[in-house]
mmCIF file of C-alpha atoms in Angstrom:
data_model
loop_
_atom_site.group_PDB
_atom_site.id
_atom_site.type_symbol
_atom_site.label_atom_id
_atom_site.label_comp_id
_atom_site.label_asym_id
_atom_site.label_seq_id
_atom_site.Cartn_x
_atom_site.Cartn_y
_atom_site.Cartn_z
ATOM 1 C CA MET O 24 0.191 0.231 0.089
ATOM 2 C CA LEU O 25 1.424 3.506 -1.045
ATOM 3 C CA ILE O 26 0.369 6.694 1.422
ATOM 4 C CA ALA O 27 1.397 9.548 0.630
ATOM 5 C CA GLY O 28 0.995 12.749 3.251
ATOM 6 C CA PHE O 29 2.174 15.943 3.920
ATOM 7 C CA PRO O 30 0.859 18.322 6.290
ATOM 8 C CA ALA O 31 -0.626 21.879 4.405
ATOM 9 C CA GLY O 32 -1.369 25.122 5.572
ATOM 10 C CA ALA O 33 -1.563 27.121 8.011
ATOM 11 C CA TRP O 34 -2.426 24.748 10.910
ATOM 12 C CA GLY O 35 -0.731 22.496 9.515
ATOM 13 C CA THR O 36 -2.961 20.013 8.726
ATOM 14 C CA ASN O 37 -1.876 15.960 7.295
ATOM 15 C CA CYS O 38 -2.806 15.515 3.826
ATOM 16 C CA TYR O 39 -3.548 12.011 2.578
ATOM 17 C CA LEU O 40 -3.666 9.805 -0.783
ATOM 18 C CA VAL O 41 -3.735 6.449 -0.281
ATOM 19 C CA ALA O 42 -3.473 3.911 -3.439
ATOM 20 C CA PRO O 43 -3.169 0.202 -3.868
ATOM 21 C CA ALA O 44 0.957 1.067 -5.423
ATOM 22 C CA ALA O 45 1.891 3.961 -8.153
ATOM 23 C CA GLY O 46 0.332 4.282 -10.961
ATOM 24 C CA GLU O 47 -3.633 3.612 -9.605
ATOM 25 C CA GLU O 48 -5.930 5.071 -7.868
ATOM 26 C CA CYS O 49 -6.122 6.977 -5.258
ATOM 27 C CA VAL O 50 -7.983 7.910 -1.879
ATOM 28 C CA ILE O 51 -7.877 11.006 -0.335
ATOM 29 C CA ILE O 52 -8.180 11.815 2.767
ATOM 30 C CA ASP O 53 -8.491 15.343 4.965
ATOM 31 C CA PRO O 54 -7.552 17.914 1.638
ATOM 32 C CA GLY O 55 -6.855 21.190 4.174
ATOM 33 C CA HIS O 56 -6.209 24.644 3.015
ATOM 34 C CA GLN O 57 -3.923 25.206 0.206
ATOM 35 C CA ALA O 58 -3.671 21.615 0.134
ATOM 36 C CA ALA O 59 -4.576 21.173 -3.633
ATOM 37 C CA GLN O 60 -0.884 21.575 -5.071
ATOM 38 C CA GLY O 61 0.242 19.183 -3.328
ATOM 39 C CA VAL O 62 -2.534 16.970 -3.441
ATOM 40 C CA GLU O 63 -1.981 17.054 -7.358
ATOM 41 C CA ASP O 64 2.793 17.053 -6.977
ATOM 42 C CA ALA O 65 1.925 13.587 -4.771
ATOM 43 C CA VAL O 66 -0.975 12.516 -7.749
ATOM 44 C CA ARG O 67 2.047 13.394 -10.527
ATOM 45 C CA LYS O 68 5.062 12.153 -8.281
ATOM 46 C CA HIS O 69 2.858 8.868 -7.984
ATOM 47 C CA ARG O 70 0.597 8.847 -10.736
ATOM 48 C CA LEU O 71 -1.876 8.813 -9.591
ATOM 49 C CA LYS O 72 -5.694 8.854 -10.470
ATOM 50 C CA PRO O 73 -8.221 10.023 -7.495
ATOM 51 C CA VAL O 74 -11.685 8.558 -7.123
ATOM 52 C CA ALA O 75 -12.642 9.876 -4.222
ATOM 53 C CA VAL O 76 -12.148 12.392 -0.625
ATOM 54 C CA ILE O 77 -13.054 11.088 3.030
ATOM 55 C CA LEU O 78 -13.086 13.770 5.050
ATOM 56 C CA THR O 79 -12.711 12.946 9.554
ATOM 57 C CA HIS O 80 -13.654 15.473 10.422
ATOM 58 C CA GLY O 81 -16.042 19.147 8.852
ATOM 59 C CA HIS O 82 -12.922 21.681 10.276
ATOM 60 C CA ILE O 83 -11.499 23.938 7.882
ATOM 61 C CA ASP O 84 -8.169 22.995 8.080
ATOM 62 C CA HIS O 85 -9.424 18.923 7.212
ATOM 63 C CA VAL O 86 -11.764 20.556 4.004
ATOM 64 C CA ALA O 87 -11.081 23.966 2.478
ATOM 65 C CA SER O 88 -9.636 22.991 -0.527
ATOM 66 C CA VAL O 89 -12.588 20.109 -1.047
ATOM 67 C CA VAL O 90 -14.353 22.052 -3.214
ATOM 68 C CA PRO O 91 -11.177 21.853 -5.883
ATOM 69 C CA VAL O 92 -9.669 19.008 -5.039
ATOM 70 C CA CYS O 93 -13.115 16.944 -6.344
ATOM 71 C CA GLY O 94 -13.472 19.277 -9.340
ATOM 72 C CA ALA O 95 -10.042 19.461 -10.574
ATOM 73 C CA HIS O 96 -11.110 15.201 -10.441
ATOM 74 C CA ASP O 97 -14.453 15.396 -10.972
ATOM 75 C CA VAL O 98 -14.670 12.988 -7.824
ATOM 76 C CA PRO O 99 -17.133 12.273 -4.748
ATOM 77 C CA ALA O 100 -16.553 13.642 -1.448
ATOM 78 C CA TRP O 101 -17.336 11.635 1.733
ATOM 79 C CA ILE O 102 -18.379 13.170 4.952
ATOM 80 C CA HIS O 103 -20.259 12.450 7.997
ATOM 81 C CA PRO O 104 -24.125 14.391 8.244
ATOM 82 C CA ALA O 105 -23.504 15.500 11.504
ATOM 83 C CA ASP O 106 -20.122 17.693 10.286
ATOM 84 C CA ARG O 107 -21.656 18.165 6.760
ATOM 85 C CA TYR O 108 -23.012 21.926 7.506
ATOM 86 C CA MET O 109 -19.356 22.311 7.963
ATOM 87 C CA MET O 110 -18.047 22.622 4.302
ATOM 88 C CA SER O 111 -20.466 25.760 3.836
ATOM 89 C CA ASP O 112 -20.508 27.806 6.691
ATOM 90 C CA PRO O 113 -16.723 27.445 9.144
ATOM 91 C CA GLU O 114 -17.285 30.411 11.101
ATOM 92 C CA LYS O 115 -20.518 28.328 12.934
ATOM 93 C CA ALA O 116 -18.164 24.955 13.622
ATOM 94 C CA LEU O 117 -15.159 27.035 14.737
ATOM 95 C CA GLY O 118 -17.893 30.083 17.691
ATOM 96 C CA ARG O 119 -15.977 32.362 15.550
ATOM 97 C CA SER O 120 -14.321 34.929 12.697
ATOM 98 C CA ILE O 121 -11.376 32.838 11.087
ATOM 99 C CA GLY O 122 -10.359 36.435 10.106
ATOM 100 C CA MET O 123 -11.591 37.914 6.594
ATOM 101 C CA PRO O 124 -8.160 37.139 4.959
ATOM 102 C CA LEU O 125 -7.639 33.430 5.334
ATOM 103 C CA LEU O 126 -11.545 33.797 4.346
ATOM 104 C CA GLY O 127 -10.454 35.293 0.782
ATOM 105 C CA GLU O 128 -7.920 31.806 -0.118
ATOM 106 C CA LEU O 129 -10.780 29.480 0.623
ATOM 107 C CA THR O 130 -13.544 28.031 -1.578
ATOM 108 C CA VAL O 131 -16.015 27.536 1.159
ATOM 109 C CA GLY O 132 -19.018 25.813 -0.485
ATOM 110 C CA GLU O 133 -19.989 21.662 -1.501
ATOM 111 C CA PRO O 134 -18.560 19.570 -4.354
ATOM 112 C CA ASP O 135 -20.986 18.117 -6.771
ATOM 113 C CA GLU O 136 -20.762 15.400 -5.243
ATOM 114 C CA VAL O 137 -21.540 15.051 -1.498
ATOM 115 C CA HIS O 138 -22.172 11.081 0.191
ATOM 116 C CA GLU O 139 -22.362 10.903 3.460
ATOM 117 C CA LEU O 140 -20.256 7.993 5.872
ATOM 118 C CA THR O 141 -21.995 5.810 8.566
ATOM 119 C CA ASP O 142 -20.906 3.619 11.850
ATOM 120 C CA GLY O 143 -19.165 0.515 10.813
ATOM 121 C CA ALA O 144 -19.654 0.589 6.816
ATOM 122 C CA GLU O 145 -17.467 -0.420 4.462
ATOM 123 C CA LEU O 146 -15.562 1.376 1.804
ATOM 124 C CA ALA O 147 -14.484 0.129 -1.272
ATOM 125 C CA LEU O 148 -12.186 2.391 -3.097
ATOM 126 C CA ALA O 149 -9.729 2.431 -5.412
ATOM 127 C CA GLY O 150 -9.040 -1.091 -4.817
ATOM 128 C CA LEU O 151 -9.098 -0.506 -0.964
ATOM 129 C CA GLU O 152 -10.772 -0.837 1.826
ATOM 130 C CA PHE O 153 -11.796 1.444 4.636
ATOM 131 C CA THR O 154 -13.812 0.761 8.255
ATOM 132 C CA VAL O 155 -16.231 3.824 9.069
ATOM 133 C CA ALA O 156 -15.936 4.328 12.385
ATOM 134 C CA HIS O 157 -17.821 7.436 14.107
ATOM 135 C CA ALA O 158 -16.157 9.072 16.515
ATOM 136 C CA PRO O 159 -17.576 12.150 18.342
ATOM 137 C CA GLY O 160 -15.317 14.098 20.921
ATOM 138 C CA HIS O 161 -13.193 17.067 18.935
ATOM 139 C CA THR O 162 -16.446 17.006 16.529
ATOM 140 C CA LYS O 163 -19.937 15.390 16.664
ATOM 141 C CA GLY O 164 -19.500 14.094 12.672
ATOM 142 C CA SER O 165 -15.291 12.995 13.749
ATOM 143 C CA VAL O 166 -14.916 10.357 12.194
ATOM 144 C CA THR O 167 -11.749 7.580 11.953
ATOM 145 C CA PHE O 168 -11.078 5.245 8.806
ATOM 146 C CA GLY O 169 -9.267 1.530 9.000
ATOM 147 C CA THR O 170 -7.642 -0.620 6.820
ATOM 148 C CA PRO O 171 -6.886 -4.179 7.140
ATOM 149 C CA GLU O 172 -4.113 -6.301 8.700
ATOM 150 C CA ALA O 173 -3.181 -7.287 4.447
ATOM 151 C CA VAL O 174 -3.984 -4.822 1.836
ATOM 152 C CA GLY O 175 -3.095 -6.302 -1.869
ATOM 153 C CA GLY O 176 -2.313 -9.235 -0.153
ATOM 154 C CA ALA O 177 0.711 -8.001 1.574
ATOM 155 C CA ASP O 178 1.399 -8.259 5.523
ATOM 156 C CA ILE O 179 1.533 -5.169 6.611
ATOM 157 C CA PRO O 180 0.279 -3.461 10.051
ATOM 158 C CA PRO O 181 -3.112 -2.340 10.266
ATOM 159 C CA VAL O 182 -3.213 1.282 9.418
ATOM 160 C CA LEU O 183 -6.346 3.904 11.356
ATOM 161 C CA PHE O 184 -6.706 7.581 10.140
ATOM 162 C CA SER O 185 -7.565 8.787 13.596
ATOM 163 C CA GLY O 186 -7.427 12.681 12.019
ATOM 164 C CA ASP O 187 -8.399 14.993 15.335
ATOM 165 C CA LEU O 188 -9.420 11.775 17.273
ATOM 166 C CA LEU O 189 -5.769 10.698 18.666
ATOM 167 C CA PHE O 190 -1.988 12.263 18.093
ATOM 168 C CA ALA O 191 1.518 11.217 19.159
ATOM 169 C CA GLY O 192 1.051 11.990 22.426
ATOM 170 C CA SER O 193 -1.967 13.426 22.982
ATOM 171 C CA ILE O 194 -5.647 13.813 21.721
ATOM 172 C CA GLY O 195 -8.208 16.241 19.862
ATOM 173 C CA ARG O 196 -9.281 19.750 21.665
ATOM 174 C CA THR O 197 -13.485 19.842 22.827
ATOM 175 C CA ASP O 198 -13.666 22.958 23.275
ATOM 176 C CA LEU O 199 -14.617 24.392 20.243
ATOM 177 C CA PRO O 200 -18.330 23.780 19.229
ATOM 178 C CA GLY O 201 -19.648 20.009 19.313
ATOM 179 C CA GLY O 202 -16.714 19.219 21.390
ATOM 180 C CA ASP O 203 -17.659 17.385 24.374
ATOM 181 C CA HIS O 204 -14.716 15.943 26.511
ATOM 182 C CA ALA O 205 -16.676 13.226 27.886
ATOM 183 C CA GLU O 206 -18.294 11.998 24.152
ATOM 184 C CA MET O 207 -14.141 12.632 23.277
ATOM 185 C CA THR O 208 -12.910 9.566 25.993
ATOM 186 C CA GLU O 209 -15.637 7.504 24.536
ATOM 187 C CA SER O 210 -14.903 7.408 21.544
ATOM 188 C CA LEU O 211 -10.989 6.962 22.469
ATOM 189 C CA ALA O 212 -12.044 3.564 24.598
ATOM 190 C CA ARG O 213 -14.289 2.226 21.679
ATOM 191 C CA VAL O 214 -11.895 3.777 18.662
ATOM 192 C CA CYS O 215 -8.206 3.118 20.242
ATOM 193 C CA LEU O 216 -8.061 0.773 22.833
ATOM 194 C CA PRO O 217 -8.999 -1.792 20.701
ATOM 195 C CA LEU O 218 -6.239 -1.387 18.245
ATOM 196 C CA ASP O 219 -4.005 -3.846 18.152
ATOM 197 C CA ASP O 220 -0.195 -2.724 19.015
ATOM 198 C CA SER O 221 0.971 -2.922 15.871
ATOM 199 C CA THR O 222 -1.510 -0.167 14.155
ATOM 200 C CA VAL O 223 -0.091 2.276 13.018
ATOM 201 C CA VAL O 224 -1.854 5.626 13.676
ATOM 202 C CA LEU O 225 -2.220 8.767 11.042
ATOM 203 C CA SER O 226 -3.599 11.773 12.209
ATOM 204 C CA GLY O 227 -4.582 14.635 11.611
ATOM 205 C CA HIS O 228 -1.834 16.949 12.733
ATOM 206 C CA GLY O 229 1.981 15.789 13.727
ATOM 207 C CA PRO O 230 4.045 12.180 12.912
ATOM 208 C CA GLN O 231 2.249 8.523 12.795
ATOM 209 C CA THR O 232 2.928 7.279 15.814
ATOM 210 C CA THR O 233 1.447 3.254 17.387
ATOM 211 C CA ILE O 234 -1.559 2.156 19.359
ATOM 212 C CA GLY O 235 1.123 0.650 21.222
ATOM 213 C CA ARG O 236 3.338 3.801 21.966
ATOM 214 C CA GLU O 237 0.314 5.676 22.846
ATOM 215 C CA ARG O 238 -1.235 2.436 25.181
ATOM 216 C CA ALA O 239 1.972 3.361 26.837
ATOM 217 C CA THR O 240 2.730 6.756 26.907
ATOM 218 C CA ASN O 241 -0.337 8.435 25.857
ATOM 219 C CA PRO O 242 -1.106 9.914 29.279
ATOM 220 C CA TYR O 243 -5.314 9.677 27.678
ATOM 221 C CA LEU O 244 -5.074 6.306 26.878
ATOM 222 C CA ARG O 245 -2.923 5.275 29.439
ATOM 223 C CA GLU O 246 -5.165 6.149 32.427
ATOM 224 C CA LEU O 247 -7.847 4.894 30.034
ATOM 225 C CA ALA O 248 -6.604 1.466 29.812
ATOM 226 C CA ALA O 249 -6.031 1.477 33.195
ATOM 227 C CA GLY O 250 -9.473 1.524 33.938
ATOM 228 C CA HIS O 251 -8.431 5.252 36.049
ATOM 229 C CA GLY O 252 -11.091 7.107 33.874
ATOM 230 C CA SER O 253 -10.358 9.284 31.521
ATOM 231 C CA GLY O 254 -7.332 10.634 31.470
ATOM 232 C CA PRO O 255 -6.390 15.445 32.407
ATOM 233 C CA THR O 256 -9.609 17.215 31.497
ATOM 234 C CA ALA O 257 -7.969 19.503 30.004
ATOM 235 C CA ALA O 258 -7.325 18.442 25.928
ATOM 236 C CA PRO O 259 -4.003 20.448 24.275
ATOM 237 C CA ARG O 260 -4.625 22.113 21.638
ATOM 238 C CA ARG O 261 -3.880 21.015 18.591
ATOM 239 C CA GLY O 262 -4.954 22.722 14.696
ATOM 240 C CA MET O 263 -8.661 23.494 14.987
#
């Protein structure tokens, strides 16, 4: 499996292109602020053909380039219905203005074709399979995308595209509209803790990690794994 990722825009949001191999179809995950050029560079470098954009949640730092990317490749976008409104009204999702200079750089709205994600759905796209897990806490419509252990006949570790649920050493913020620390805790326990330690975590911000590393060192997962409640009550601020 080929995964080409890069941080984009003012918030350094990780955008990922995922394909069975170079020269094949791909899925684009979270094309955020100023990500369109990076997407095109990766498409050319790896000779990829995008077939869909899938979104971990609706914050502008993860969806700002959805319209131009979907339009350039004539592909649909997938998002959880609870976060769909954010594509057209990003300021409502943040509870504050994100600034007119920044808004002037954005194409706000929906692409021509939008599909809605559901918990437990199996997405068969670009010759790959992604399992959708609804994981509210950062937003009401946050989801993760998981891949199985065997992709294209290769025995590789499973991968979790965690969005802003889980980061290396921390978790997503819960102080914006739709955020809820109790829901975040429940999502971490339900979605992340059952995964194998070998699972590679590719998050919305920061470096990659593994479930095993986070289970051992992340204060939130350590507390949950030990059955001692929800961990620290104030999530660190990372991303939007």
